[in-house]
Amino acid sequence: MSNQTLLNRSLQSVWHPCTQMRHHENFPLIPIQRGEGVWLVDADGKRYLDAVSSWWVNLFGHNNPRIKEAIKLQLDTLEHVMLAGFTHEPVVNLSEKLAKLTGLGHAFYASDGASATEIALKMSFHYWRNTGKLLKTKFISLKNSYHGETLGALGVTDVAIFKDTYAPLLMQSAQMPSPDFRLSAEGETAEDFALRCAHELELYVNEHHAQLAAFIIEPLVQCAAGMAMYHPTYLRRAREICTQYDVHLIADEIAVGFGRTGTMFATEQAKVTPDFICLSKGITGGYLPLSAVLTTDKVYQAFYDDSTLKGFLHSHSYTGNPLACSAALATLAIFESDLVLEKNKQTAAYLSNKAQAFNTLPIAHMRQQGMILAFDVQTNHTKFASACYAAALNQGLLLRPIGNTVYFMPPYTITESEVDFMIDATLGALKQVL
Ligand SMILES: *Cc1c(COP(=O)(O)O)cnc(C)c1O
C-alpha cells in the first residue's frame, strides 16, 4: 500500500492526540514501520533518531530484545486475568520490586499516567475521610504543573492550553509558586530561590491545612512546562511542611521516574519519601501501557476494615495486566544487570559536553538533570516549536520543542556517535529556523 493511502486513511479514521487535525492539511503524518534502538524507520526507509523517547516512555531503545522476549514468554502462559479476586506471579513480583525501590508499598495499578494521578488524589481524599477528617478535600500543586488530562488530573494541572477550555468542568485547586530556577531573581542561587518558594508554600499550607488533602508535585523537573528544573531543597522543605501540617505529599514521578534525572527516582535526590508515588511512562521501557501508585502502610491501614465502603473501590479493566507487568520486570532487570544508572552518568556527561555547541546560538538557561537536557531559544519566531520540529524531521531527528524550549530526553541506550548526530541535526535545524 502506498504511503499516501495510509496517511489518508489515518486522517479519515484516527483522531490523533494533542493535535488540531486540520494542521495535517499542510503537515504530513509520518508512517512509522519499525523501530530499532534509538531509531524510528518510516515506510520509505527514512530514519529518525527518537530524541524524545516517543513521548518520554522509551528507556532502552525500540525493538529491545530482552523486553520483547519477556513479553513473548508471558504471552505463552497468561495474557490477562482480572485482578479483583485473582492474582498472578508477574504482578506480585513487580509489586515487591517496586516496593523495594520506592520504600512504599501496596501497589495499585492502572494503564496510564493520568489514571495514576486520579488514583493518588482519590486515595488521599478517601484516607482523610476514613480517618474522620471530612474537611480535607482540597489539593494544591505547583504553577505550570502537569499531572495528566482526565478531569481530576486536569484539575491539578496548570498548563493553560490544556486546561482553560475545560475550566467549567474542573475541581478547583490552588497553585503554589514554582521553584523553576528560570524565575529566580538576579543573583539568587537555585537553592535560595527554592527556599523562598517553599516559604510561600508554608504560608499557604499554614493557613489552609485543615482543608488540604494533598500537595501533588513533579519532583525536580516540570517536564511538560518545558523542562523547568529546580533545586532538590524545595522537595525536602515540601516534605517537612506536609508532615508538619498533616497534608499528603504526592510525588508524580510519571515522567522523571526510572532514572531520567540520574537517580532511580527524583525524590531520592532530596532524600524524601512521599506519601504516594505515581509511576508510568518508562515503567515498561515504553512497551505497554501501565501505571502504578504506591503508598505507605499508614494509608493502607486506614482502608483495611470490615466495611466495604472503607475500601478503595476503584478499578480499571486491565489493572495489573500480566504482559505489561512482565515488560516492567524485564525493564527493572536491565537496570540491575547493566548498571544503567552508572552508565547513564557517562552518557549524561558526554551529552552535556557536546551541548556546549549550542552556546554559539542565541540561547539561554542551558540546564540538565541526568538524562534530560534543555535550553531556551531566544527568537521572535511565532511558530518556533512547529518550525523546529519540521526542520529536525528533515534532518532525520524527532525533536519536539515545547514553546521556545528545545530538549533532549533520549533512550538510555543512545551511543556517543548517536549523541553527535542528535546535536548536529539539532544545530542544523536551528540554523534553518533562526
Ligand atoms: C505524561 C505525564 C502524565 C500523564 O500520563 P499519561 O500516561 O499521558 O496519562 C502525568 N504526569 C506527568 C508528570 C507526566 O509527564
Short mmCIF file of N, CA and C in Angstrom, two decimals, residues 267-416:
data_model
loop_
_atom_site.label_atom_id
_atom_site.label_comp_id
_atom_site.label_asym_id
_atom_site.label_seq_id
_atom_site.Cartn_x
_atom_site.Cartn_y
_atom_site.Cartn_z
N THR A 267 12.87 11.93 43.73
CA THR A 267 12.76 12.27 45.15
C THR A 267 13.98 11.82 45.95
N GLU A 268 14.69 10.80 45.43
CA GLU A 268 15.90 10.32 46.15
C GLU A 268 16.92 11.44 46.31
N GLN A 269 16.94 12.38 45.37
CA GLN A 269 17.96 13.44 45.42
C GLN A 269 17.72 14.41 46.56
N ALA A 270 16.51 14.38 47.13
CA ALA A 270 16.23 15.20 48.31
C ALA A 270 16.09 14.30 49.54
N LYS A 271 16.38 13.00 49.38
CA LYS A 271 16.22 12.02 50.47
C LYS A 271 14.83 12.10 51.08
N VAL A 272 13.85 12.13 50.19
CA VAL A 272 12.47 12.33 50.61
C VAL A 272 11.65 11.11 50.24
N THR A 273 10.79 10.65 51.15
CA THR A 273 9.81 9.63 50.80
C THR A 273 8.43 10.27 50.80
N PRO A 274 7.75 10.25 49.67
CA PRO A 274 6.41 10.85 49.62
C PRO A 274 5.38 9.91 50.27
N ASP A 275 4.14 10.37 50.41
CA ASP A 275 3.07 9.50 50.90
C ASP A 275 2.50 8.65 49.78
N PHE A 276 2.59 9.18 48.56
CA PHE A 276 2.15 8.44 47.37
C PHE A 276 3.18 8.70 46.28
N ILE A 277 3.47 7.67 45.48
CA ILE A 277 4.28 7.90 44.29
C ILE A 277 3.50 7.39 43.08
N CYS A 278 3.45 8.21 42.03
CA CYS A 278 2.77 7.83 40.78
C CYS A 278 3.83 7.48 39.75
N LEU A 279 3.70 6.29 39.16
CA LEU A 279 4.68 5.81 38.18
C LEU A 279 3.97 5.42 36.89
N SER A 280 4.61 5.69 35.76
CA SER A 280 4.10 5.18 34.49
C SER A 280 5.18 5.38 33.43
N LYS A 281 4.84 5.79 32.24
CA LYS A 281 5.78 6.08 31.15
C LYS A 281 6.90 5.03 31.05
N GLY A 282 8.09 5.28 31.64
CA GLY A 282 9.22 4.37 31.47
C GLY A 282 9.06 3.02 32.15
N ILE A 283 8.01 2.84 32.92
CA ILE A 283 7.89 1.64 33.76
C ILE A 283 7.98 0.34 32.96
N THR A 284 7.48 0.33 31.72
CA THR A 284 7.58 -0.88 30.88
C THR A 284 8.65 -0.71 29.81
N GLY A 285 9.53 0.27 29.99
CA GLY A 285 10.53 0.54 28.96
C GLY A 285 9.92 1.12 27.70
N GLY A 286 8.66 1.51 27.79
CA GLY A 286 7.99 2.09 26.62
C GLY A 286 7.28 1.04 25.77
N TYR A 287 7.08 -0.14 26.35
CA TYR A 287 6.47 -1.23 25.56
C TYR A 287 4.97 -1.32 25.66
N LEU A 288 4.43 -1.24 26.87
CA LEU A 288 2.99 -1.43 27.06
C LEU A 288 2.49 -0.44 28.08
N PRO A 289 1.21 -0.05 27.97
CA PRO A 289 0.65 0.92 28.92
C PRO A 289 0.52 0.31 30.31
N LEU A 290 1.10 0.97 31.30
CA LEU A 290 1.00 0.51 32.69
C LEU A 290 1.30 1.69 33.60
N SER A 291 0.55 1.81 34.68
CA SER A 291 0.92 2.79 35.70
C SER A 291 0.66 2.19 37.07
N ALA A 292 1.28 2.78 38.08
CA ALA A 292 1.12 2.27 39.44
C ALA A 292 1.19 3.41 40.43
N VAL A 293 0.44 3.25 41.53
CA VAL A 293 0.54 4.17 42.66
C VAL A 293 0.94 3.33 43.86
N LEU A 294 2.00 3.74 44.55
CA LEU A 294 2.38 3.06 45.79
C LEU A 294 2.23 4.02 46.95
N THR A 295 1.93 3.50 48.13
CA THR A 295 1.71 4.36 49.28
C THR A 295 2.27 3.74 50.55
N THR A 296 1.98 4.39 51.67
CA THR A 296 2.53 3.95 52.96
C THR A 296 1.63 2.91 53.63
N ASP A 297 2.19 2.19 54.59
CA ASP A 297 1.38 1.26 55.39
C ASP A 297 0.27 2.02 56.12
N LYS A 298 0.60 3.24 56.54
CA LYS A 298 -0.36 4.03 57.31
C LYS A 298 -1.61 4.33 56.48
N VAL A 299 -1.41 4.73 55.24
CA VAL A 299 -2.55 4.99 54.36
C VAL A 299 -3.32 3.69 54.13
N TYR A 300 -2.58 2.63 53.82
CA TYR A 300 -3.21 1.35 53.54
C TYR A 300 -4.08 0.89 54.71
N GLN A 301 -3.54 1.03 55.93
CA GLN A 301 -4.26 0.56 57.12
C GLN A 301 -5.58 1.31 57.33
N ALA A 302 -5.64 2.56 56.88
CA ALA A 302 -6.88 3.34 57.07
C ALA A 302 -8.03 2.82 56.19
N PHE A 303 -7.69 1.99 55.21
CA PHE A 303 -8.71 1.41 54.31
C PHE A 303 -9.06 -0.02 54.72
N TYR A 304 -8.22 -0.61 55.59
CA TYR A 304 -8.32 -2.03 55.94
C TYR A 304 -9.36 -2.19 57.03
N ASP A 305 -10.54 -2.74 56.69
CA ASP A 305 -11.67 -2.65 57.60
C ASP A 305 -12.73 -3.70 57.20
N ASP A 306 -13.69 -3.94 58.09
CA ASP A 306 -14.79 -4.82 57.73
C ASP A 306 -15.75 -4.16 56.75
N SER A 307 -15.78 -2.84 56.79
CA SER A 307 -16.71 -2.12 55.93
C SER A 307 -16.22 -2.05 54.48
N THR A 308 -17.04 -2.50 53.56
CA THR A 308 -16.68 -2.44 52.14
C THR A 308 -16.42 -1.01 51.71
N LEU A 309 -17.23 -0.09 52.20
CA LEU A 309 -17.12 1.29 51.74
C LEU A 309 -15.85 1.99 52.21
N LYS A 310 -15.21 1.43 53.23
CA LYS A 310 -13.91 1.99 53.63
C LYS A 310 -12.80 1.50 52.71
N GLY A 311 -13.08 0.49 51.89
CA GLY A 311 -12.07 0.00 50.94
C GLY A 311 -11.94 0.95 49.76
N PHE A 312 -10.91 0.73 48.96
CA PHE A 312 -10.70 1.60 47.81
C PHE A 312 -11.38 0.97 46.60
N LEU A 313 -12.62 1.38 46.36
CA LEU A 313 -13.44 0.73 45.33
C LEU A 313 -13.21 1.38 43.97
N HIS A 314 -12.01 1.27 43.50
CA HIS A 314 -11.61 1.87 42.23
C HIS A 314 -11.07 0.75 41.37
N SER A 315 -11.36 0.78 40.07
CA SER A 315 -10.80 -0.29 39.23
C SER A 315 -10.68 0.16 37.79
N HIS A 316 -9.76 -0.50 37.07
CA HIS A 316 -9.67 -0.38 35.62
C HIS A 316 -9.63 -1.80 35.07
N SER A 317 -10.23 -2.01 33.91
CA SER A 317 -10.36 -3.36 33.36
C SER A 317 -9.02 -4.09 33.28
N TYR A 318 -7.97 -3.35 32.88
CA TYR A 318 -6.68 -4.01 32.65
C TYR A 318 -5.72 -3.89 33.83
N THR A 319 -6.25 -3.62 35.01
CA THR A 319 -5.41 -3.48 36.20
C THR A 319 -4.45 -4.65 36.33
N GLY A 320 -3.15 -4.32 36.40
CA GLY A 320 -2.13 -5.36 36.66
C GLY A 320 -1.93 -6.33 35.51
N ASN A 321 -2.17 -5.88 34.30
CA ASN A 321 -2.05 -6.77 33.13
C ASN A 321 -0.70 -7.52 33.12
N PRO A 322 -0.74 -8.85 33.02
CA PRO A 322 0.49 -9.65 33.12
C PRO A 322 1.52 -9.35 32.03
N LEU A 323 1.07 -9.04 30.82
CA LEU A 323 2.03 -8.72 29.76
C LEU A 323 2.79 -7.43 30.11
N ALA A 324 2.03 -6.41 30.57
CA ALA A 324 2.65 -5.14 30.93
C ALA A 324 3.58 -5.34 32.14
N CYS A 325 3.13 -6.14 33.12
CA CYS A 325 3.99 -6.39 34.29
C CYS A 325 5.27 -7.11 33.88
N SER A 326 5.18 -8.04 32.94
CA SER A 326 6.40 -8.75 32.56
C SER A 326 7.35 -7.82 31.80
N ALA A 327 6.79 -6.88 31.02
CA ALA A 327 7.65 -5.88 30.37
C ALA A 327 8.34 -5.02 31.42
N ALA A 328 7.60 -4.67 32.49
CA ALA A 328 8.18 -3.85 33.56
C ALA A 328 9.27 -4.63 34.30
N LEU A 329 9.03 -5.92 34.53
CA LEU A 329 10.04 -6.74 35.22
C LEU A 329 11.31 -6.84 34.38
N ALA A 330 11.14 -6.99 33.08
CA ALA A 330 12.32 -7.06 32.19
C ALA A 330 13.06 -5.73 32.22
N THR A 331 12.32 -4.64 32.27
CA THR A 331 12.92 -3.29 32.32
C THR A 331 13.75 -3.14 33.60
N LEU A 332 13.17 -3.56 34.73
CA LEU A 332 13.90 -3.45 36.00
C LEU A 332 15.12 -4.38 36.02
N ALA A 333 15.00 -5.52 35.36
CA ALA A 333 16.14 -6.45 35.30
C ALA A 333 17.29 -5.82 34.52
N ILE A 334 16.98 -5.05 33.49
CA ILE A 334 18.04 -4.38 32.72
C ILE A 334 18.74 -3.34 33.59
N PHE A 335 17.96 -2.60 34.39
CA PHE A 335 18.57 -1.63 35.31
C PHE A 335 19.62 -2.32 36.18
N GLU A 336 19.26 -3.50 36.71
CA GLU A 336 20.16 -4.20 37.62
C GLU A 336 21.37 -4.77 36.91
N SER A 337 21.12 -5.51 35.84
CA SER A 337 22.23 -6.25 35.23
C SER A 337 23.17 -5.33 34.47
N ASP A 338 22.67 -4.24 33.92
CA ASP A 338 23.53 -3.39 33.07
C ASP A 338 24.05 -2.14 33.81
N LEU A 339 23.83 -2.07 35.12
CA LEU A 339 24.29 -0.90 35.90
C LEU A 339 23.94 0.40 35.17
N VAL A 340 22.66 0.52 34.81
CA VAL A 340 22.20 1.59 33.94
C VAL A 340 22.46 2.98 34.52
N LEU A 341 22.18 3.15 35.81
CA LEU A 341 22.34 4.50 36.39
C LEU A 341 23.80 4.95 36.33
N GLU A 342 24.71 3.99 36.55
CA GLU A 342 26.14 4.30 36.45
C GLU A 342 26.51 4.71 35.03
N LYS A 343 26.08 3.88 34.09
CA LYS A 343 26.41 4.11 32.68
C LYS A 343 25.81 5.44 32.20
N ASN A 344 24.61 5.74 32.68
CA ASN A 344 23.95 6.98 32.25
C ASN A 344 24.74 8.22 32.67
N LYS A 345 25.50 8.10 33.76
CA LYS A 345 26.30 9.26 34.19
C LYS A 345 27.28 9.65 33.10
N GLN A 346 27.89 8.63 32.47
CA GLN A 346 28.83 8.93 31.39
C GLN A 346 28.10 9.51 30.18
N THR A 347 26.96 8.91 29.85
CA THR A 347 26.20 9.42 28.70
C THR A 347 25.77 10.86 28.94
N ALA A 348 25.31 11.14 30.17
CA ALA A 348 24.85 12.49 30.50
C ALA A 348 26.01 13.49 30.42
N ALA A 349 27.21 13.07 30.87
CA ALA A 349 28.37 13.96 30.81
C ALA A 349 28.76 14.22 29.35
N TYR A 350 28.69 13.17 28.54
CA TYR A 350 29.02 13.32 27.13
C TYR A 350 28.04 14.29 26.46
N LEU A 351 26.77 14.12 26.77
CA LEU A 351 25.72 14.98 26.21
C LEU A 351 25.94 16.43 26.63
N SER A 352 26.25 16.61 27.90
CA SER A 352 26.49 17.95 28.44
C SER A 352 27.63 18.64 27.70
N ASN A 353 28.69 17.88 27.49
CA ASN A 353 29.86 18.39 26.81
C ASN A 353 29.54 18.81 25.38
N LYS A 354 28.88 17.92 24.67
CA LYS A 354 28.53 18.17 23.27
C LYS A 354 27.57 19.36 23.13
N ALA A 355 26.67 19.51 24.12
CA ALA A 355 25.64 20.55 24.03
C ALA A 355 26.23 21.95 24.16
N GLN A 356 27.51 22.04 24.56
CA GLN A 356 28.15 23.37 24.62
C GLN A 356 28.12 24.04 23.24
N ALA A 357 28.02 23.23 22.20
CA ALA A 357 27.97 23.77 20.83
C ALA A 357 26.80 24.74 20.65
N PHE A 358 25.74 24.58 21.43
CA PHE A 358 24.57 25.46 21.28
C PHE A 358 24.85 26.87 21.80
N ASN A 359 25.92 27.01 22.57
CA ASN A 359 26.22 28.33 23.14
C ASN A 359 26.64 29.36 22.09
N THR A 360 26.88 28.89 20.86
CA THR A 360 27.18 29.85 19.78
C THR A 360 25.89 30.46 19.24
N LEU A 361 24.75 29.92 19.65
CA LEU A 361 23.44 30.40 19.16
C LEU A 361 22.77 31.26 20.22
N PRO A 362 21.73 32.03 19.84
CA PRO A 362 21.03 32.85 20.83
C PRO A 362 20.15 32.00 21.75
N ILE A 363 20.75 31.42 22.77
CA ILE A 363 20.01 30.57 23.70
C ILE A 363 20.25 31.03 25.14
N ALA A 364 19.38 30.57 26.05
CA ALA A 364 19.55 30.87 27.47
C ALA A 364 19.16 29.66 28.30
N HIS A 365 19.54 29.69 29.56
CA HIS A 365 19.11 28.68 30.53
C HIS A 365 19.42 27.25 30.10
N MET A 366 20.64 27.02 29.64
CA MET A 366 21.04 25.63 29.40
C MET A 366 20.96 24.92 30.74
N ARG A 367 20.28 23.78 30.78
CA ARG A 367 20.09 23.09 32.06
C ARG A 367 20.04 21.58 31.83
N GLN A 368 20.37 20.83 32.86
CA GLN A 368 20.40 19.38 32.74
C GLN A 368 20.12 18.72 34.07
N GLN A 369 19.35 17.70 34.04
CA GLN A 369 19.16 16.80 35.19
C GLN A 369 19.33 15.40 34.64
N GLY A 370 20.45 14.76 34.89
CA GLY A 370 20.67 13.40 34.40
C GLY A 370 20.51 13.32 32.90
N MET A 371 19.57 12.53 32.45
CA MET A 371 19.39 12.27 31.02
C MET A 371 18.40 13.23 30.35
N ILE A 372 18.12 14.34 30.99
CA ILE A 372 17.27 15.39 30.38
C ILE A 372 18.12 16.64 30.24
N LEU A 373 18.24 17.14 29.02
CA LEU A 373 18.98 18.39 28.80
C LEU A 373 18.08 19.33 28.01
N ALA A 374 18.06 20.63 28.42
CA ALA A 374 17.17 21.58 27.75
C ALA A 374 17.80 22.95 27.71
N PHE A 375 17.34 23.77 26.76
CA PHE A 375 17.71 25.19 26.73
C PHE A 375 16.60 25.96 26.03
N ASP A 376 16.59 27.27 26.25
CA ASP A 376 15.54 28.10 25.67
C ASP A 376 16.13 28.92 24.53
N VAL A 377 15.45 28.91 23.41
CA VAL A 377 15.92 29.63 22.23
C VAL A 377 15.31 31.02 22.24
N GLN A 378 16.18 32.03 22.06
CA GLN A 378 15.68 33.41 22.04
C GLN A 378 15.35 33.78 20.60
N THR A 379 14.08 33.86 20.32
CA THR A 379 13.64 34.13 18.95
C THR A 379 12.27 34.81 18.97
N ASN A 380 11.99 35.58 17.94
CA ASN A 380 10.65 36.17 17.82
C ASN A 380 9.76 35.34 16.91
N HIS A 381 10.31 34.27 16.39
CA HIS A 381 9.54 33.37 15.52
C HIS A 381 8.26 32.94 16.27
N THR A 382 7.09 33.22 15.70
CA THR A 382 5.85 32.94 16.44
C THR A 382 5.51 31.46 16.44
N LYS A 383 6.04 30.71 15.45
CA LYS A 383 5.76 29.27 15.42
C LYS A 383 7.06 28.50 15.52
N PHE A 384 7.92 28.93 16.46
CA PHE A 384 9.23 28.31 16.58
C PHE A 384 9.12 26.79 16.76
N ALA A 385 8.27 26.35 17.69
CA ALA A 385 8.23 24.92 18.04
C ALA A 385 7.90 24.06 16.82
N SER A 386 6.87 24.44 16.06
CA SER A 386 6.50 23.59 14.92
C SER A 386 7.51 23.71 13.79
N ALA A 387 8.09 24.92 13.61
CA ALA A 387 9.10 25.08 12.56
C ALA A 387 10.35 24.25 12.88
N CYS A 388 10.73 24.25 14.14
CA CYS A 388 11.92 23.50 14.56
C CYS A 388 11.66 21.99 14.45
N TYR A 389 10.46 21.59 14.85
CA TYR A 389 10.06 20.18 14.72
C TYR A 389 10.17 19.72 13.27
N ALA A 390 9.64 20.53 12.34
CA ALA A 390 9.67 20.18 10.91
C ALA A 390 11.10 20.16 10.38
N ALA A 391 11.89 21.16 10.77
CA ALA A 391 13.27 21.22 10.27
C ALA A 391 14.07 20.04 10.80
N ALA A 392 13.82 19.64 12.05
CA ALA A 392 14.53 18.50 12.64
C ALA A 392 14.15 17.20 11.91
N LEU A 393 12.89 17.06 11.60
CA LEU A 393 12.47 15.85 10.87
C LEU A 393 13.22 15.73 9.54
N ASN A 394 13.38 16.86 8.87
CA ASN A 394 14.15 16.86 7.62
C ASN A 394 15.57 16.36 7.82
N GLN A 395 16.09 16.61 9.03
CA GLN A 395 17.46 16.18 9.34
C GLN A 395 17.50 14.75 9.88
N GLY A 396 16.34 14.10 9.94
CA GLY A 396 16.32 12.74 10.47
C GLY A 396 16.32 12.69 11.99
N LEU A 397 15.62 13.65 12.59
CA LEU A 397 15.61 13.74 14.06
C LEU A 397 14.19 14.03 14.54
N LEU A 398 13.73 13.23 15.50
CA LEU A 398 12.45 13.52 16.15
C LEU A 398 12.73 14.35 17.40
N LEU A 399 12.38 15.64 17.27
CA LEU A 399 12.60 16.62 18.34
C LEU A 399 11.26 17.31 18.47
N ARG A 400 10.80 17.56 19.70
CA ARG A 400 9.50 18.22 19.86
C ARG A 400 9.63 19.36 20.85
N PRO A 401 10.11 20.52 20.38
CA PRO A 401 10.26 21.64 21.31
C PRO A 401 8.94 21.98 21.98
N ILE A 402 9.04 22.49 23.22
CA ILE A 402 7.86 22.96 23.95
C ILE A 402 8.00 24.48 24.02
N GLY A 403 7.16 25.20 23.29
CA GLY A 403 7.35 26.64 23.18
C GLY A 403 8.73 26.90 22.62
N ASN A 404 9.52 27.73 23.27
CA ASN A 404 10.87 28.03 22.79
C ASN A 404 11.92 27.12 23.43
N THR A 405 11.47 26.13 24.18
CA THR A 405 12.42 25.21 24.83
C THR A 405 12.71 24.01 23.94
N VAL A 406 13.98 23.84 23.65
CA VAL A 406 14.44 22.63 22.95
C VAL A 406 14.98 21.69 24.00
N TYR A 407 14.57 20.43 23.95
CA TYR A 407 15.09 19.50 24.96
C TYR A 407 15.41 18.15 24.35
N PHE A 408 16.28 17.44 25.03
CA PHE A 408 16.63 16.07 24.67
C PHE A 408 16.29 15.16 25.84
N MET A 409 15.57 14.10 25.55
CA MET A 409 15.30 13.07 26.55
C MET A 409 15.36 11.73 25.83
N PRO A 410 16.58 11.34 25.39
CA PRO A 410 16.69 10.16 24.52
C PRO A 410 16.64 8.85 25.31
N PRO A 411 16.42 7.74 24.62
CA PRO A 411 16.58 6.43 25.28
C PRO A 411 18.00 6.32 25.83
N TYR A 412 18.12 5.59 26.96
CA TYR A 412 19.42 5.49 27.64
C TYR A 412 20.46 4.75 26.80
N THR A 413 20.01 4.00 25.82
CA THR A 413 20.93 3.20 25.01
C THR A 413 21.61 4.01 23.92
N ILE A 414 21.35 5.31 23.88
CA ILE A 414 21.96 6.15 22.84
C ILE A 414 23.49 6.08 22.94
N THR A 415 24.17 5.91 21.80
CA THR A 415 25.63 5.82 21.80
C THR A 415 26.23 7.22 21.61
N GLU A 416 27.55 7.32 21.80
CA GLU A 416 28.18 8.63 21.64
C GLU A 416 28.02 9.15 20.21
#
